[in-house]
């Protein structure tokens, strides 16, 4: 009998994982905040995945975070700013040897989670898959991609990777997960805040090449200083490539602001600026970018943390 996949966070990525695992016949249970959310979920009859215009309903069992059953494997699929509190709410349910897979973007939340559950194995993930909610309990699979998984404390791959293969979840185990997370953070810092400040699609940054280039230089210095030379390699070229390849898209941060949702700024640009301060590295353009972004978030009535 396979180990149950407990999935906390029935949002975009949580649904994308839950429905594919369940479709492959694996045991999956959703962890929902409280009874109200559980009742709403049960009334909907399950999670709906919309893929290439086709929708499918998956009646995956749900439970609240305070159910008594032990958890052996947990996919943490909430936003970075919710991760620590979410894990605290299920910590006492974790069985000895439990494994957590952390899907949060950026850096900072992984360490905060690991500190809350020192006995558990925490595996970090970095994903280029894309999904969004078009209603409660409904998720559109918008962009095929890849998920890298790794554990900075233990290099050995877990046995359940073949379950991801069986579920059609493209993935790769890496011993360099920190490099992946830093690289993605740097790309995000060079692109996303500017799309908010200039209120443009990613391609709009082609009009602001100097600003982008200056940020890439500072981000490269930061990555070197943080012991991540591989994440710094050809950063500017990749930023330009991403801007070009995703020219028609709005960045996730732009979408968050446009939809009046809290951003993950503290785990992206905020994390980068704090790391610079810790290393006594002066990065004036990055610091100024953070201040401009915070001011903009205030203007929109959104939290700046
Ligand atoms: P999302 O759609 O907002 O989903 C987050 C879910 O977590 C929500 O359903 C929320 O529940 C739930 N949640 C939060 N705290 C909880 C708690 N204490 N107990 C139970 N449920 C809780 O977020 P997402 O887009 O999937 O993003 C998750 C992470 O993946 C982020 O760090 C994001 O940057 C990263 N990521 C996302 C994508 C993407 O395409 N979406 C791609 C790559 C990386 P409620 O609905 O009740 O608030």
XYZ file of C-alpha atoms and ligand atoms in Angstrom:
353
model
C 0.000 0.000 0.000
C 1.447 3.399 -1.011
C 1.949 6.154 1.531
C -0.846 8.739 1.449
C 0.004 12.107 -0.099
C -1.385 14.742 2.253
C -1.671 18.010 0.360
C -1.981 21.250 2.292
C -3.321 24.051 0.102
C -5.985 23.285 -2.483
C -4.922 26.267 -4.587
C -3.255 26.312 -8.008
C -0.203 24.101 -7.510
C -1.796 21.954 -4.786
C -4.658 21.085 -7.144
C -2.275 20.454 -10.037
C -0.378 17.912 -7.948
C -3.385 16.400 -6.151
C -5.370 15.701 -9.313
C -2.461 14.135 -11.194
C -1.462 11.914 -8.241
C -5.087 10.833 -7.698
C -5.543 10.177 -11.432
C -2.607 7.742 -11.236
C -4.466 5.815 -8.518
C -2.325 7.046 -5.620
C -3.891 7.798 -2.221
C -4.327 11.576 -1.764
C -5.994 13.612 0.992
C -6.475 17.364 1.028
C -5.871 19.379 4.179
C -8.199 22.356 4.425
C -8.048 25.242 6.857
C -11.246 24.674 8.794
C -14.721 23.139 8.745
C -16.169 25.981 6.660
C -13.640 25.401 3.861
C -14.129 21.619 4.149
C -17.895 21.968 3.809
C -17.501 24.277 0.798
C -15.109 21.745 -0.770
C -17.446 18.829 -0.136
C -20.354 20.785 -1.640
C -18.291 21.265 -4.814
C -17.813 17.481 -5.037
C -14.057 17.614 -5.540
C -11.300 19.452 -7.381
C -11.695 20.385 -11.041
C -8.630 20.424 -13.294
C -8.935 22.209 -16.647
C -6.345 20.992 -19.118
C -6.333 21.935 -22.814
C -9.926 23.115 -22.498
C -11.135 19.802 -20.989
C -12.271 19.779 -17.403
C -12.234 16.761 -15.106
C -13.632 16.440 -11.581
C -11.574 14.577 -8.980
C -13.448 13.656 -5.779
C -10.326 13.594 -3.592
C -11.130 13.149 0.113
C -10.628 16.244 2.262
C -10.124 16.805 5.969
C -9.287 19.716 8.254
C -5.740 20.344 9.454
C -6.700 19.240 12.958
C -7.865 15.735 11.984
C -6.144 13.091 14.141
C -4.580 10.754 11.514
C -0.767 10.798 11.302
C 0.918 12.344 8.268
C 3.875 10.544 6.684
C 4.207 12.621 3.511
C 3.084 16.225 3.147
C 3.076 18.409 0.076
C 3.046 21.990 1.329
C 1.334 23.940 -1.435
C 0.471 27.276 0.194
C 2.077 30.674 -0.417
C 5.473 31.367 1.176
C 3.948 33.812 3.704
C 1.502 31.115 4.940
C 3.994 28.239 5.098
C 5.293 28.561 8.656
C 1.846 28.912 10.258
C 0.406 26.148 8.071
C 3.120 23.699 9.117
C 2.723 24.678 12.767
C -0.964 23.742 12.473
C -0.169 20.138 11.443
C 3.203 19.657 13.232
C 1.810 17.383 15.924
C 0.356 15.060 13.274
C 3.730 14.348 11.648
C 4.802 10.711 12.059
C 8.448 9.873 12.853
C 10.448 10.077 9.620
C 7.810 12.229 7.917
C 8.769 13.929 4.668
C 7.653 17.413 3.595
C 7.849 18.723 0.055
C 7.934 22.524 0.020
C 6.585 24.094 -3.169
C 7.079 27.722 -2.088
C 8.699 30.189 -4.438
C 11.644 32.303 -3.290
C 13.794 31.722 -0.215
C 13.294 32.074 3.500
C 10.109 30.093 4.032
C 11.944 26.753 3.668
C 14.231 27.521 6.628
C 11.316 28.817 8.689
C 9.373 25.595 8.043
C 12.356 23.326 8.763
C 12.917 25.097 12.098
C 9.295 24.344 13.093
C 9.626 20.610 12.366
C 13.264 19.657 13.103
C 12.505 15.909 13.110
C 11.027 15.868 9.611
C 12.855 15.665 6.280
C 12.227 18.875 4.323
C 12.604 18.673 0.561
C 12.575 21.956 -1.347
C 11.072 22.271 -4.805
C 11.433 24.781 -7.598
C 8.815 24.590 -10.320
C 8.333 26.146 -13.725
C 4.823 24.692 -14.092
C 2.046 27.258 -14.305
C -1.522 27.126 -13.052
C -4.209 29.528 -11.906
C -7.596 29.323 -10.244
C -10.628 30.291 -12.320
C -12.962 29.676 -9.375
C -13.022 28.009 -5.991
C -11.729 24.411 -6.278
C -11.080 24.888 -10.039
C -7.615 25.161 -11.540
C -6.429 25.770 -15.084
C -3.174 24.039 -16.077
C -1.662 26.989 -17.942
C 1.955 26.125 -18.586
C 3.816 22.857 -18.792
C 7.136 22.897 -17.018
C 9.431 21.051 -14.718
C 9.904 20.649 -10.984
C 13.342 20.279 -9.439
C 13.466 18.699 -6.000
C 16.328 18.527 -3.542
C 17.331 18.349 0.097
C 20.237 20.516 1.223
C 20.778 18.299 4.292
C 20.698 14.840 2.617
C 21.633 14.278 -1.037
C 19.861 10.889 -1.402
C 16.726 10.837 -3.567
C 13.488 9.695 -1.893
C 11.832 6.461 -3.033
C 8.582 8.094 -4.116
C 9.993 9.884 -7.182
C 8.666 6.996 -9.298
C 5.154 7.952 -8.128
C 5.695 11.376 -9.708
C 6.785 9.656 -12.918
C 3.673 7.427 -12.813
C 1.547 10.562 -12.309
C 3.062 12.400 -15.272
C 4.633 15.095 -13.073
C 7.880 16.075 -14.856
C 10.621 16.317 -12.255
C 14.274 15.852 -11.508
C 16.151 15.261 -8.276
C 19.046 17.674 -7.818
C 21.796 18.074 -5.246
C 21.903 21.767 -6.234
C 18.399 22.829 -5.207
C 19.694 25.997 -3.501
C 21.335 27.089 -6.749
C 18.010 26.512 -8.565
C 16.084 28.517 -5.937
C 18.611 31.386 -5.984
C 18.632 31.504 -9.787
C 14.831 31.659 -9.928
C 14.822 34.297 -7.174
C 17.309 36.416 -9.144
C 15.254 36.139 -12.354
C 12.177 37.077 -10.401
C 13.902 40.098 -8.784
C 15.116 41.366 -12.170
C 11.722 41.103 -13.861
C 8.674 41.010 -11.594
C 9.039 44.224 -9.537
C 9.725 46.272 -12.682
C 6.592 44.898 -14.377
C 4.600 46.204 -11.395
C 6.337 49.604 -11.352
C 5.991 50.103 -15.123
C 2.568 48.382 -15.140
C 3.494 46.284 -18.161
C 3.734 42.768 -19.521
C 7.135 41.069 -19.323
C 7.868 42.183 -22.892
C 7.399 45.828 -21.849
C 10.764 45.595 -20.069
C 12.447 45.618 -23.494
C 11.923 49.413 -23.189
C 13.865 49.440 -19.900
C 16.979 47.475 -20.822
C 19.392 49.701 -18.884
C 17.392 49.366 -15.669
C 17.243 45.568 -16.120
C 20.976 45.355 -16.871
C 21.901 47.385 -13.766
C 19.799 45.096 -11.579
C 21.400 42.006 -13.133
C 24.872 43.320 -12.266
C 23.877 43.857 -8.633
C 22.075 40.501 -8.430
C 25.179 38.790 -9.864
C 27.311 40.406 -7.136
C 24.860 39.224 -4.501
C 24.836 35.643 -5.798
C 28.646 35.545 -5.811
C 28.748 36.920 -2.290
C 26.210 34.316 -1.113
C 28.359 31.476 -2.476
C 26.166 30.897 -5.550
C 28.470 31.497 -8.537
C 26.565 28.966 -10.692
C 23.330 30.873 -10.137
C 25.106 34.069 -11.244
C 26.405 32.664 -14.546
C 25.053 34.539 -17.613
C 22.231 35.939 -15.510
C 21.610 38.965 -17.706
C 21.403 36.847 -20.887
C 18.859 34.563 -19.253
C 16.813 37.481 -17.936
C 16.717 38.929 -21.464
C 15.794 35.508 -22.880
C 12.917 35.135 -20.376
C 11.660 38.667 -21.081
C 11.614 37.846 -24.788
C 10.127 34.331 -24.443
C 7.358 35.479 -22.069
C 6.830 38.916 -23.638
C 3.031 38.510 -23.813
C 2.648 37.355 -20.176
C 1.979 39.343 -17.042
C 4.395 38.313 -14.264
C 2.966 36.565 -11.193
C 3.664 39.682 -9.092
C 1.881 41.909 -11.601
C -1.106 39.528 -11.527
C -1.109 39.531 -7.713
C -1.170 43.342 -7.590
C -3.783 43.623 -10.368
C -5.993 41.156 -8.465
C -5.347 42.937 -5.144
C -3.647 39.843 -3.681
C -0.726 39.864 -1.267
C 2.616 39.349 -3.045
C 5.514 37.133 -1.955
C 7.895 40.159 -1.933
C 9.504 39.232 1.410
C 10.660 35.887 0.025
C 11.960 37.357 -3.251
C 13.239 40.942 -3.445
C 12.997 41.313 0.348
C 15.096 38.185 0.877
C 17.701 39.419 -1.631
C 17.969 42.853 0.026
C 18.247 41.340 3.505
C 20.984 38.984 2.308
C 22.891 41.983 0.895
C 22.638 43.801 4.239
C 23.810 40.654 6.079
C 26.871 40.519 3.815
C 27.426 44.300 4.123
C 27.122 44.522 0.368
C 25.915 47.860 -1.002
C 23.377 47.260 -3.782
C 21.782 50.707 -4.183
C 19.592 49.925 -7.200
C 18.174 46.774 -5.665
C 17.460 48.567 -2.364
C 15.829 51.448 -4.227
C 13.749 48.978 -6.246
C 12.504 47.432 -3.009
C 11.501 50.842 -1.639
C 9.720 51.813 -4.870
C 7.866 48.487 -4.882
C 6.829 48.842 -1.240
C 5.548 52.375 -1.965
C 3.566 51.030 -4.903
C 2.065 48.242 -2.795
C 1.049 50.803 -0.156
C -0.632 52.852 -2.886
C -2.664 49.764 -3.814
C -3.528 49.145 -0.156
C -1.562 45.876 -0.180
C 0.817 44.587 2.499
C 4.476 45.288 1.756
C 5.788 42.234 3.580
P -2.673 29.629 -4.252
O -3.389 29.302 -5.517
O -2.948 30.925 -3.578
O -2.979 28.450 -3.230
C -2.550 28.462 -1.907
C -3.521 27.621 -1.105
O -3.004 27.451 0.210
C -4.895 28.256 -0.952
O -5.862 27.307 -1.372
C -5.012 28.522 0.551
O -6.290 28.305 1.071
C -4.110 27.423 1.096
N -3.686 27.655 2.464
C -2.948 28.691 2.984
N -2.760 28.530 4.289
C -3.398 27.372 4.638
C -3.579 26.661 5.862
N -3.080 27.120 7.018
N -4.301 25.523 5.848
C -4.841 25.058 4.701
N -4.703 25.662 3.499
C -3.991 26.816 3.479
O -1.106 29.535 -4.440
P -0.255 28.849 -5.623
O -0.324 29.705 -6.833
O -0.615 27.399 -5.735
O 1.209 29.022 -5.036
C 1.779 28.170 -4.048
C 3.281 28.378 -4.092
O 3.774 27.866 -5.337
C 3.700 29.872 -4.070
O 4.875 30.047 -3.318
C 3.938 30.191 -5.526
O 4.855 31.255 -5.734
C 4.512 28.875 -6.031
N 4.354 28.688 -7.487
C 3.142 28.837 -8.063
C 3.010 28.635 -9.426
C 1.676 28.782 -10.130
O 1.647 28.716 -11.360
N 0.584 28.977 -9.448
C 4.133 28.279 -10.192
C 5.370 28.120 -9.556
C 5.463 28.328 -8.188
P -7.499 29.345 0.927
O -7.994 29.143 -0.459
O -8.432 28.868 1.976
O -6.909 30.708 1.174
